[in-house]
Coordinates of C-alpha atoms in Angstrom, one line a residue:
X1 CA 66.1 2.5 92.5
X2 CA 65.7 -0.4 90.1
X3 CA 67.9 -0.8 87.0
X4 CA 67.9 -3.5 84.3
X5 CA 71.4 -4.6 83.2
X6 CA 73.0 -3.0 80.2
X7 CA 74.6 -6.4 79.6
X8 CA 74.2 -9.6 81.6
X9 CA 75.9 -13.0 81.5
X10 CA 74.0 -15.8 83.4
X11 CA 75.7 -18.9 84.7
X12 CA 73.6 -21.8 86.1
X13 CA 75.6 -23.2 88.9
X14 CA 73.1 -26.1 89.2
X15 CA 73.9 -27.3 85.7
X16 CA 76.0 -30.4 85.1
X17 CA 79.7 -30.0 85.5
X18 CA 80.5 -30.7 81.9
X19 CA 78.5 -27.6 80.8
X20 CA 80.7 -25.3 83.0
X21 CA 83.6 -25.4 80.6
X22 CA 81.5 -23.9 77.8
X23 CA 80.1 -21.1 80.0
X24 CA 83.2 -20.0 82.0
X25 CA 86.3 -18.4 80.6
X26 CA 89.5 -16.7 81.7
X27 CA 90.2 -13.1 80.8
X28 CA 93.9 -12.1 80.7
X29 CA 95.0 -8.5 81.1
X30 CA 98.7 -8.4 80.2
X31 CA 99.0 -4.7 81.0
X32 CA 97.8 -5.0 84.6
X33 CA 98.9 -8.6 85.0
X34 CA 95.5 -9.8 86.1
X35 CA 93.4 -12.9 85.3
X36 CA 89.7 -13.1 85.9
X37 CA 87.8 -16.4 85.8
X38 CA 84.1 -16.5 85.3
X39 CA 81.6 -15.1 82.9
X40 CA 83.4 -11.8 82.3
X41 CA 84.5 -12.9 78.8
X42 CA 80.9 -13.4 77.7
X43 CA 79.9 -10.1 79.4
X44 CA 82.5 -8.2 77.4
X45 CA 81.1 -9.8 74.2
X46 CA 77.5 -8.8 75.2
X47 CA 78.5 -5.2 75.9
X48 CA 80.5 -4.8 72.6
X49 CA 77.6 -6.2 70.5
X50 CA 75.0 -4.0 72.2
X51 CA 77.1 -0.9 71.6
X52 CA 77.6 -2.0 68.0
X53 CA 73.9 -2.5 67.5
X54 CA 73.0 0.9 69.1
X55 CA 75.9 3.4 68.5
X56 CA 74.0 6.1 70.5
X57 CA 75.0 4.2 73.7
X58 CA 78.7 4.5 72.9
X59 CA 79.4 7.8 74.6
X60 CA 77.5 7.0 77.8
X61 CA 79.2 3.6 78.3
X62 CA 82.6 5.0 77.4
X63 CA 82.2 7.7 80.1
X64 CA 82.2 5.0 82.9
X65 CA 85.4 4.7 85.0
X66 CA 88.1 2.8 83.2
X67 CA 91.2 3.3 85.3
X68 CA 94.4 4.5 83.6
X69 CA 93.5 3.1 80.2
X70 CA 93.9 5.8 77.4
X71 CA 91.2 5.5 74.8
X72 CA 92.1 6.3 71.1
X73 CA 91.7 9.8 70.0
X74 CA 89.7 8.7 66.9
X75 CA 86.1 8.2 68.0
X76 CA 84.4 7.7 64.7
X77 CA 85.2 6.2 61.2
X78 CA 82.7 6.7 58.4
X79 CA 80.3 8.3 60.9
X80 CA 80.3 5.2 63.0
X81 CA 81.7 5.0 66.5
X82 CA 85.0 3.2 67.0
X83 CA 84.3 0.4 69.5
X84 CA 87.4 -0.1 71.5
X85 CA 87.2 -3.6 73.0
X86 CA 90.1 -3.0 75.3
X87 CA 88.2 0.0 76.7
X88 CA 85.1 -2.1 77.1
X89 CA 87.1 -4.7 79.0
X90 CA 88.5 -2.1 81.3
X91 CA 85.1 -0.6 81.9
X92 CA 83.6 -3.9 82.8
X93 CA 86.6 -4.9 85.0
X94 CA 86.0 -1.8 87.1
X95 CA 82.2 -1.6 87.0
X96 CA 80.6 -5.0 86.6
X97 CA 78.9 -6.8 89.5
X98 CA 79.1 -10.5 90.3
X99 CA 75.6 -11.6 91.3
X100 CA 73.5 -14.6 92.4
X101 CA 70.3 -15.5 90.4
X102 CA 68.4 -14.0 93.3
X103 CA 69.7 -12.3 96.4
X104 CA 66.9 -14.1 98.5
X105 CA 68.6 -17.5 98.0
X106 CA 72.0 -16.0 99.0
X107 CA 70.5 -14.4 102.2
X108 CA 68.7 -17.5 103.5
X109 CA 71.4 -20.1 102.6
X110 CA 73.5 -20.9 105.7
X111 CA 77.2 -20.9 105.7
X112 CA 79.6 -18.6 103.8
X113 CA 78.3 -17.2 100.5
X114 CA 79.0 -19.2 97.4
X115 CA 81.0 -17.5 94.6
X116 CA 78.5 -15.8 92.1
X117 CA 79.6 -16.6 88.6
X118 CA 76.8 -14.7 86.9
X119 CA 77.8 -11.0 86.2
X120 CA 76.3 -7.9 84.7
X121 CA 76.9 -4.2 84.0
X122 CA 74.5 -1.8 85.5
X123 CA 75.8 1.7 84.5
X124 CA 73.7 3.8 86.9
X125 CA 74.5 1.6 89.9
X126 CA 78.2 1.5 88.9
X127 CA 78.3 5.3 89.5
X128 CA 77.8 4.9 93.2
X129 CA 81.0 5.6 95.2
X130 CA 82.5 3.3 97.9
X131 CA 82.3 3.5 101.6
X132 CA 82.7 0.8 104.3
X133 CA 79.8 2.5 106.1
X134 CA 77.2 2.2 103.3
X135 CA 74.0 4.2 103.0
X136 CA 72.6 1.8 100.4
X137 CA 72.4 -1.9 99.7
X138 CA 71.9 -3.9 96.5
X139 CA 69.9 -7.0 95.7
X140 CA 69.4 -8.9 92.5
X141 CA 66.5 -10.6 90.8
X142 CA 67.9 -12.0 87.6
X143 CA 69.2 -9.1 85.5
X144 CA 67.4 -6.5 87.7
X145 CA 69.4 -4.7 90.4
X146 CA 67.4 -3.1 93.2
X147 CA 69.1 -0.4 95.3
X148 CA 67.6 0.4 98.7
X149 CA 68.7 2.9 101.4
X150 CA 70.0 1.2 104.6
X151 CA 68.1 3.6 106.8
X152 CA 66.0 6.8 106.6
X153 CA 68.3 9.4 105.0
X154 CA 68.1 13.2 105.0
X155 CA 67.5 14.9 101.7
X156 CA 70.6 15.1 99.5
X157 CA 72.5 12.3 101.3
X158 CA 74.9 10.6 99.0
X159 CA 74.2 6.9 98.3
X160 CA 77.4 4.9 98.8
X161 CA 78.0 1.2 99.3
X162 CA 80.9 -1.2 100.0
X163 CA 82.7 -2.5 96.9
X164 CA 84.0 -5.5 98.9
X165 CA 83.2 -7.4 102.1
X166 CA 83.8 -4.9 104.9
X167 CA 86.8 -5.7 107.0
X168 CA 88.5 -4.0 110.0
X169 CA 91.9 -5.2 108.7
X170 CA 93.5 -2.2 106.8
X171 CA 95.7 -4.5 104.8
X172 CA 92.7 -6.6 103.6
X173 CA 90.9 -3.4 102.7
X174 CA 93.8 -2.1 100.6
X175 CA 94.0 -5.4 98.7
X176 CA 90.3 -5.4 98.1
X177 CA 90.3 -1.8 96.7
X178 CA 93.5 -2.2 94.6
X179 CA 91.5 -2.7 91.4
X180 CA 90.0 0.8 91.8
X181 CA 93.2 2.5 92.8
X182 CA 92.1 4.4 95.9
X183 CA 92.2 4.2 99.6
X184 CA 89.1 4.3 101.7
X185 CA 89.1 7.1 104.4
X186 CA 85.7 6.4 105.9
X187 CA 85.2 6.5 109.6
X188 CA 85.5 2.7 109.9
X189 CA 88.9 2.6 108.1
X190 CA 90.2 5.6 110.0
X191 CA 89.3 3.9 113.3
X192 CA 90.7 0.5 112.1
X193 CA 94.0 2.1 111.2
X194 CA 94.6 3.3 114.7
X195 CA 93.2 0.3 116.5
X196 CA 95.8 -2.2 117.8
X197 CA 95.8 -5.6 116.0
X198 CA 95.0 -7.5 119.2
X199 CA 91.8 -5.5 119.6
X200 CA 90.8 -6.1 115.9
X201 CA 91.3 -9.8 116.4
X202 CA 89.0 -9.9 119.4
X203 CA 86.4 -8.1 117.4
X204 CA 86.7 -10.5 114.5
X205 CA 86.3 -13.5 116.9
X206 CA 83.1 -11.9 118.2
X207 CA 81.8 -11.2 114.7
X208 CA 82.5 -14.9 113.7
X209 CA 80.6 -16.1 116.7
X210 CA 77.7 -13.8 116.0
X211 CA 77.6 -15.0 112.3
X212 CA 77.5 -18.6 113.4
X213 CA 74.8 -17.8 115.9
X214 CA 72.3 -16.1 113.5
X215 CA 73.1 -17.6 110.1
X216 CA 71.2 -20.9 110.4
X217 CA 68.9 -22.9 108.2
X218 CA 66.0 -22.7 110.6
X219 CA 65.2 -19.2 111.9
X220 CA 63.5 -20.7 114.9
X221 CA 66.9 -22.2 115.9
X222 CA 68.6 -18.9 116.4
X223 CA 69.8 -18.5 119.9
X224 CA 68.5 -15.0 120.5
X225 CA 69.9 -14.5 124.1
X226 CA 73.4 -15.5 122.9
X227 CA 73.2 -13.2 119.9
X228 CA 72.1 -10.3 122.2
X229 CA 75.1 -11.0 124.5
X230 CA 77.5 -11.0 121.6
X231 CA 76.1 -7.8 120.2
X232 CA 76.4 -6.2 123.7
X233 CA 80.0 -7.4 124.0
X234 CA 80.8 -6.1 120.5
X235 CA 79.2 -2.7 121.3
X236 CA 81.1 -2.5 124.6
X237 CA 84.5 -3.1 122.9
X238 CA 83.7 -0.5 120.2
X239 CA 82.6 2.1 122.7
X240 CA 85.8 1.5 124.8
X241 CA 87.9 2.0 121.7
X242 CA 86.1 5.1 120.8
X243 CA 86.6 6.7 124.3
X244 CA 90.3 5.7 124.1
X245 CA 90.8 7.9 121.1
X246 CA 88.7 10.9 122.0

């Protein structure tokens, strides 16, 4: 699936530092006590202006998840839709995506991923539910989002993806999903909740070693035998844990 952004705010991280102050902003939500730093302020403006220019989009955008916020009962005045900027802010807070200019650069760049300040609202993509065991992945090319299945899927399989970086730490998962107000009960989270902390730490160390082994600037420099040994050790630990709880 490919979808162009309904609204998109681009930030050039390679631009001179003095330009950053004019592009980035802080959005304060006093009701929820949250502060978001980045291009979200510009994105809210883009979305409001687009709905104002094309009122037929109002009902569709307003139907996106917006948490506990209660929209006003009055929807139109003088046959024109009421554009609730607080509602738009809540919708974007729960549904927007931070994104690199292109996912290719992010995938081939060694080291931990850099914070993506560009952001956008893709309404169809935002409908996908969360799971730490995703059946779909997303990639970005400017304001185009591309959704691909992670593997061959049977007909009528739901497409789901992770809303955050997947972790085996239940506390970290709870914090990451707090913005959406639900707990994940996928197989990974169920297993993590009953796995001793010591075992989770050993898995995390293996995962860190594996990342360091395969995420390198020169693909020819990957130590394939070492990576295979780490994968085997990880698989052995997971299988042992699975048998323990059968």
